[in-house]
CSV table of C-alpha atoms and ligand atoms in Angstrom, one decimal:
chain,number,residue,atom,x,y,z
A,1245,MET,CA,6.7,-18.1,-13.6
A,1246,HIS,CA,3.5,-19.7,-12.3
A,1247,THR,CA,0.6,-17.6,-10.9
A,1248,THR,CA,-2.3,-18.7,-8.8
A,1249,PRO,CA,-5.1,-16.3,-7.8
A,1250,LEU,CA,-5.3,-15.4,-4.2
A,1251,ALA,CA,-9.0,-14.5,-4.7
A,1252,PRO,CA,-11.2,-14.1,-7.8
A,1253,LYS,CA,-10.7,-10.3,-8.2
A,1254,CYS,CA,-7.5,-9.5,-6.3
A,1255,GLY,CA,-4.0,-10.8,-5.9
A,1256,VAL,CA,-1.9,-13.7,-7.1
A,1257,GLU,CA,0.7,-16.0,-5.6
A,1258,VAL,CA,3.8,-16.4,-7.8
A,1259,THR,CA,6.1,-19.4,-7.8
A,1260,GLY,CA,9.0,-20.4,-10.1
A,1261,ILE,CA,10.9,-17.1,-10.0
A,1262,GLN,CA,13.6,-15.6,-7.9
A,1263,LEU,CA,13.2,-11.8,-7.6
A,1264,ALA,CA,16.9,-11.4,-6.9
A,1265,GLU,CA,17.6,-12.6,-10.5
A,1266,ALA,CA,14.6,-11.1,-12.3
A,1267,GLN,CA,15.3,-8.6,-15.1
A,1268,GLY,CA,14.4,-7.9,-18.7
A,1269,ASP,CA,11.3,-9.9,-19.9
A,1270,ALA,CA,10.9,-11.6,-16.5
A,1271,LEU,CA,10.7,-8.2,-14.8
A,1272,ASP,CA,8.3,-6.9,-17.4
A,1273,ALA,CA,6.0,-9.9,-16.8
A,1274,ILE,CA,6.1,-9.3,-13.0
A,1275,ARG,CA,5.2,-5.6,-13.6
A,1276,GLN,CA,2.2,-6.5,-15.8
A,1277,THR,CA,1.0,-9.1,-13.2
A,1278,ILE,CA,1.1,-6.6,-10.4
A,1279,TYR,CA,-0.5,-3.8,-12.4
A,1280,GLN,CA,-3.4,-6.2,-13.3
A,1281,HIS,CA,-3.9,-8.1,-10.1
A,1282,GLY,CA,-2.9,-5.4,-7.6
A,1283,VAL,CA,-0.6,-7.5,-5.5
A,1284,ALA,CA,1.6,-10.5,-6.0
A,1285,VAL,CA,3.2,-12.6,-3.3
A,1286,PHE,CA,6.4,-14.4,-4.2
A,1287,ARG,CA,7.3,-17.5,-2.1
A,1288,ASP,CA,10.6,-19.0,-1.1
A,1289,GLN,CA,12.7,-16.0,-2.0
A,1290,ASP,CA,16.4,-15.7,-1.2
A,1291,PHE,CA,16.3,-11.9,-1.0
A,1292,SER,CA,18.9,-10.0,1.0
A,1293,PRO,CA,18.7,-6.3,1.7
A,1294,GLU,CA,21.2,-5.7,-1.1
A,1295,ASP,CA,18.9,-7.8,-3.5
A,1296,HIS,CA,15.9,-5.8,-2.3
A,1297,ILE,CA,17.5,-2.5,-3.1
A,1298,ALA,CA,18.9,-3.7,-6.5
A,1299,PHE,CA,15.5,-5.1,-7.5
A,1300,ALA,CA,13.8,-1.8,-6.7
A,1301,LYS,CA,16.4,0.1,-8.7
A,1302,ARG,CA,15.8,-2.3,-11.6
A,1303,TRP,CA,12.1,-1.7,-11.3
A,1304,GLY,CA,12.6,2.1,-11.7
A,1305,GLY,CA,13.4,4.0,-8.6
A,1306,ILE,CA,12.9,4.3,-4.8
A,1307,ASP,CA,10.8,6.8,-2.9
A,1308,ILE,CA,12.2,7.0,0.7
A,1309,ASN,CA,9.3,7.0,3.1
A,1310,ASN,CA,9.4,10.2,5.2
A,1311,TYR,CA,8.0,8.7,8.4
A,1312,PHE,CA,8.9,5.1,9.2
A,1313,PRO,CA,12.2,4.2,10.9
A,1314,LEU,CA,14.9,3.4,8.3
A,1315,GLU,CA,17.2,0.4,8.4
A,1316,ASP,CA,20.5,1.5,9.9
A,1317,GLU,CA,22.8,0.0,7.2
A,1318,TYR,CA,20.4,0.5,4.3
A,1319,PRO,CA,18.5,3.8,4.4
A,1320,GLU,CA,16.6,3.0,1.3
A,1321,ILE,CA,14.7,0.4,3.4
A,1322,ALA,CA,11.9,1.4,5.8
A,1323,VAL,CA,11.4,-0.8,8.8
A,1324,VAL,CA,7.8,-1.8,9.5
A,1325,ARG,CA,8.2,-3.2,13.0
A,1326,LYS,CA,6.1,-4.1,16.0
A,1327,LYS,CA,7.9,-5.2,19.1
A,1328,PRO,CA,6.4,-7.7,21.5
A,1329,ASP,CA,5.5,-5.0,24.1
A,1330,GLN,CA,3.9,-2.6,21.6
A,1331,GLU,CA,0.2,-2.4,21.0
A,1332,THR,CA,0.0,-0.4,17.8
A,1333,ASN,CA,1.3,-1.5,14.4
A,1334,ILE,CA,2.2,0.5,11.3
A,1335,GLY,CA,-0.4,0.4,8.6
A,1336,GLY,CA,-3.1,-1.2,10.7
A,1337,ALA,CA,-6.0,0.6,8.9
A,1338,TRP,CA,-7.1,0.6,5.3
A,1339,HIS,CA,-5.0,2.9,3.2
A,1340,THR,CA,-2.9,3.3,0.1
A,1341,ASP,CA,0.7,4.5,0.5
A,1342,HIS,CA,1.7,8.0,-0.2
A,1343,SER,CA,-1.6,9.2,-1.8
A,1344,TYR,CA,-0.8,12.5,0.0
A,1345,ASP,CA,2.0,13.1,-2.5
A,1346,GLN,CA,1.2,14.8,-5.8
A,1347,ILE,CA,3.2,12.1,-7.5
A,1348,PRO,CA,2.3,9.1,-5.3
A,1349,ALA,CA,4.6,6.1,-5.0
A,1350,MET,CA,3.8,3.4,-7.5
A,1351,GLY,CA,3.8,0.6,-5.0
A,1352,SER,CA,5.9,-1.2,-2.4
A,1353,ILE,CA,8.1,-4.3,-2.0
A,1354,LEU,CA,7.6,-5.8,1.4
A,1355,VAL,CA,9.9,-8.5,2.7
A,1356,ALA,CA,9.1,-10.7,5.7
A,1357,ARG,CA,12.1,-10.6,8.1
A,1358,THR,CA,10.5,-11.6,11.5
A,1359,LEU,CA,7.1,-13.1,11.7
A,1360,PRO,CA,4.8,-13.9,14.7
A,1361,PRO,CA,3.9,-17.5,15.2
A,1362,GLN,CA,0.5,-16.8,13.8
A,1363,GLY,CA,-1.5,-13.8,12.5
A,1364,GLY,CA,0.0,-10.6,11.0
A,1365,ASP,CA,-1.5,-11.2,7.6
A,1366,THR,CA,-2.0,-8.2,5.2
A,1367,LEU,CA,-5.4,-7.6,3.5
A,1368,PHE,CA,-5.7,-6.0,0.1
A,1369,ALA,CA,-8.7,-4.6,-1.8
A,1370,HIS,CA,-8.7,-4.1,-5.6
A,1371,MET,CA,-9.9,-0.6,-6.6
A,1372,GLY,CA,-10.6,-1.6,-10.2
A,1373,ALA,CA,-13.0,-4.2,-9.0
A,1374,ALA,CA,-14.4,-1.7,-6.5
A,1375,TYR,CA,-15.0,0.9,-9.3
A,1376,ASP,CA,-16.6,-1.7,-11.7
A,1377,ALA,CA,-19.1,-2.7,-9.0
A,1378,LEU,CA,-20.4,0.9,-8.3
A,1379,SER,CA,-23.9,1.6,-9.6
A,1380,ASP,CA,-24.1,3.7,-12.8
A,1381,GLU,CA,-25.6,6.5,-10.7
A,1382,LEU,CA,-22.6,6.6,-8.4
A,1383,LYS,CA,-20.2,6.4,-11.3
A,1384,ALA,CA,-21.9,9.4,-12.9
A,1385,GLU,CA,-21.9,11.3,-9.5
A,1386,ILE,CA,-18.1,10.9,-9.1
A,1387,ALA,CA,-17.1,11.4,-12.7
A,1388,GLY,CA,-14.8,14.4,-12.9
A,1389,LEU,CA,-14.5,14.9,-9.2
A,1390,GLU,CA,-11.2,15.5,-7.5
A,1391,ALA,CA,-10.3,14.9,-3.9
A,1392,PHE,CA,-7.7,16.3,-1.4
A,1393,HIS,CA,-5.4,13.9,0.4
A,1394,THR,CA,-3.0,14.6,3.3
A,1395,ALA,CA,-1.1,12.6,6.0
A,1396,ASP,CA,-0.9,15.5,8.5
A,1397,HIS,CA,-3.6,14.2,10.8
A,1398,VAL,CA,-1.8,10.8,11.0
A,1399,TYR,CA,1.8,11.8,11.5
A,1400,SER,CA,1.9,15.3,12.9
A,1401,PRO,CA,3.0,15.9,16.6
A,1402,ASP,CA,-0.7,15.8,17.7
A,1403,GLY,CA,-1.7,13.2,15.0
A,1404,ALA,CA,-3.0,9.7,15.3
A,1405,TYR,CA,0.3,7.9,15.7
A,1406,ALA,CA,1.7,10.4,18.2
A,1407,LYS,CA,-1.0,9.2,20.6
A,1408,THR,CA,0.2,5.6,20.4
A,1409,ASP,CA,3.2,3.6,21.6
A,1410,MET,CA,4.5,3.8,17.9
A,1411,GLY,CA,4.8,7.6,18.0
A,1412,SER,CA,8.3,7.9,19.4
A,1413,GLU,CA,9.8,5.8,16.6
A,1414,LEU,CA,8.5,7.8,13.7
A,1415,ARG,CA,10.4,10.5,11.8
A,1416,GLY,CA,9.1,13.6,9.8
A,1417,GLN,CA,6.4,14.7,12.2
A,1418,GLU,CA,6.9,18.4,11.2
A,1419,LEU,CA,6.3,17.7,7.5
A,1420,LYS,CA,3.2,19.1,5.8
A,1421,THR,CA,1.6,17.1,3.0
A,1422,GLY,CA,-1.3,17.7,0.6
A,1423,ALA,CA,-2.2,16.6,-2.9
A,1424,THR,CA,-5.2,16.6,-5.2
A,1425,HIS,CA,-6.1,13.7,-7.4
A,1426,PRO,CA,-9.0,12.6,-9.5
A,1427,VAL,CA,-11.5,10.4,-7.6
A,1428,VAL,CA,-11.4,8.0,-10.6
A,1429,ILE,CA,-8.0,7.6,-12.2
A,1430,ARG,CA,-6.9,5.5,-15.1
A,1431,HIS,CA,-4.1,3.1,-14.4
A,1432,PRO,CA,-1.0,4.6,-16.0
A,1433,HIS,CA,-0.1,1.3,-17.7
A,1434,THR,CA,-3.3,-0.8,-18.1
A,1435,GLY,CA,-5.8,2.1,-18.6
A,1436,ARG,CA,-8.2,0.5,-16.2
A,1437,LYS,CA,-10.5,2.8,-14.2
A,1438,LEU,CA,-9.7,2.7,-10.5
A,1439,LEU,CA,-11.4,4.3,-7.5
A,1440,TYR,CA,-8.7,6.5,-6.0
A,1441,VAL,CA,-9.9,7.7,-2.6
A,1442,ASN,CA,-8.9,6.0,0.6
A,1443,TYR,CA,-10.0,5.8,4.2
A,1444,ALA,CA,-6.7,7.0,5.8
A,1445,PHE,CA,-5.6,10.0,3.7
A,1446,THR,CA,-8.6,11.3,1.6
A,1447,ILE,CA,-10.2,14.3,3.4
A,1448,ASN,CA,-12.6,16.1,1.1
A,1449,PHE,CA,-13.7,16.6,-2.4
A,1450,VAL,CA,-12.3,19.7,-4.0
A,1451,GLY,CA,-14.8,22.6,-3.6
A,1452,LYS,CA,-16.5,20.9,-0.6
A,1453,THR,CA,-15.8,20.9,3.1
A,1454,ARG,CA,-15.0,17.8,5.0
A,1455,GLU,CA,-18.5,17.7,6.4
A,1456,GLU,CA,-20.1,18.1,3.0
A,1457,SER,CA,-17.8,15.4,1.6
A,1458,LEU,CA,-18.2,12.8,4.3
A,1459,PRO,CA,-21.5,11.2,3.2
A,1460,LEU,CA,-20.2,10.4,-0.3
A,1461,LEU,CA,-16.7,9.5,0.9
A,1462,GLN,CA,-18.2,7.0,3.3
A,1463,GLN,CA,-20.4,5.6,0.6
A,1464,LEU,CA,-17.3,5.1,-1.6
A,1465,PHE,CA,-15.2,3.7,1.3
A,1466,ALA,CA,-17.9,1.1,2.0
A,1467,ALA,CA,-18.1,0.2,-1.7
A,1468,ALA,CA,-14.3,-0.2,-1.8
A,1469,LEU,CA,-14.4,-3.0,0.8
A,1470,THR,CA,-16.8,-5.6,-0.4
A,1471,ASP,CA,-15.7,-9.1,0.4
A,1472,ASP,CA,-15.3,-10.2,-3.2
A,1473,ASN,CA,-12.7,-7.6,-4.1
A,1474,GLN,CA,-10.4,-8.4,-1.2
A,1475,CYS,CA,-7.6,-10.9,-0.8
A,1476,ARG,CA,-5.3,-11.9,2.1
A,1477,VAL,CA,-1.5,-12.3,2.0
A,1478,GLU,CA,-0.5,-14.9,4.6
A,1479,TRP,CA,3.2,-14.4,5.3
A,1480,ALA,CA,5.7,-17.2,5.6
A,1481,PRO,CA,9.6,-17.1,5.9
A,1482,GLY,CA,10.9,-16.2,2.4
A,1483,SER,CA,7.7,-14.3,1.3
A,1484,VAL,CA,7.9,-11.0,-0.5
A,1485,ALA,CA,4.8,-9.1,-1.6
A,1486,ILE,CA,4.8,-6.4,-4.2
A,1487,TRP,CA,1.7,-4.2,-4.6
A,1488,ASP,CA,0.4,-1.4,-6.8
A,1489,ASN,CA,-0.8,1.6,-4.7
A,1490,ARG,CA,-3.0,2.8,-7.6
A,1491,THR,CA,-4.8,-0.5,-7.9
A,1492,THR,CA,-5.1,-1.5,-4.2
A,1493,TRP,CA,-5.7,-0.5,-0.7
A,1494,HIS,CA,-4.1,-2.5,2.1
A,1495,ASN,CA,-4.4,-3.1,5.8
A,1496,ALA,CA,-1.9,-4.8,8.1
A,1497,LEU,CA,-3.8,-6.9,10.6
A,1498,ASN,CA,-2.8,-6.3,14.2
A,1499,ASP,CA,-3.7,-9.7,15.8
A,1500,TYR,CA,-0.4,-11.0,17.2
A,1501,HIS,CA,0.0,-9.1,20.5
A,1502,GLY,CA,3.0,-10.1,22.5
A,1503,HIS,CA,5.0,-11.2,19.5
A,1504,ALA,CA,7.5,-9.4,17.2
A,1505,ARG,CA,6.8,-8.7,13.5
A,1506,GLU,CA,9.4,-7.0,11.3
A,1507,MET,CA,9.1,-6.3,7.6
A,1508,HIS,CA,11.5,-4.4,5.3
A,1509,ARG,CA,9.7,-2.1,2.9
A,1510,ILE,CA,11.0,-0.3,-0.2
A,1511,THR,CA,8.5,2.2,-1.8
A,1512,LEU,CA,8.8,2.4,-5.6
A,1513,SER,CA,8.6,5.7,-7.4
A,1514,GLY,CA,5.4,6.4,-9.3
A,1515,GLU,CA,4.0,8.9,-11.8
A,1516,ALA,CA,1.4,11.7,-11.8
A,1517,LEU,CA,-2.2,10.4,-11.9
A,1518,ALA,CA,-4.9,11.3,-14.4
A,1519,ALA,CA,-8.6,10.6,-14.9
B,2296,LIG,C1,2.2,-1.1,5.2
B,2296,LIG,O1,3.0,-0.9,4.3
B,2296,LIG,O2,1.2,-0.4,5.4
B,2296,LIG,C2,2.5,-2.3,6.1
B,2296,LIG,C3,2.0,-3.5,5.5
B,2296,LIG,C4,2.3,-4.7,6.4
B,2296,LIG,O3,3.1,-4.6,7.4
B,2296,LIG,O4,1.8,-5.8,6.2
């Protein structure tokens, strides 16, 4: 397995390995790479839906997404699809998946199935690098804080997606979500400190209202997105990206209007988070 950085502080490109065959020490090496760098993109993969599901089960388990359409034949696979006549895409704002669950998903395995002729890249930002770059004063201010996360304003019948041309394809709009997590978590496997608030799903600090929380939240959101902690995954046929939701935020760029893009996503089970 050969890795090349996508950017100095975020992401790697991996060659020389077929995910469909990876297990044992090779799978452990893949896990460590993703925990450390946040996201890895694997090129030239021969990765059927059956391989996708089997690999996710070897990794440790599947969290079925409550909202996205599911693949007809393979309900473990969520379909992240934008049709040529649609304007809105799924995941087109900075977020980390499932932070609204008390035990959030560890990460996702995203497989390129249909790509636009150009565009449709996915941006990632590394939350360990973001935390490290905070001033000592800001680190002291957020030490010990917890924050509330929910997805209700995004997926509910009057939420953000319902107002778009993506709304009718979503499931689970009646669900209620809510979770509380430390603002700074320790990665469950590397021990690295990570900033764990995100633009899409973090609403307020525990003990403060949304209005009281917004100034500090916005300061943290801005700090999370400096250019030097970001990387870009440029998709190609046969590309598979695996990311760690604790370590990264991501944002699916919506710059390919008039063209189809379809990705298959499996969300990997995670563990409770702690400071
Ligand atoms: C997502 O999981 O948020 C979608 C990512 C992508 O389509 O690139």
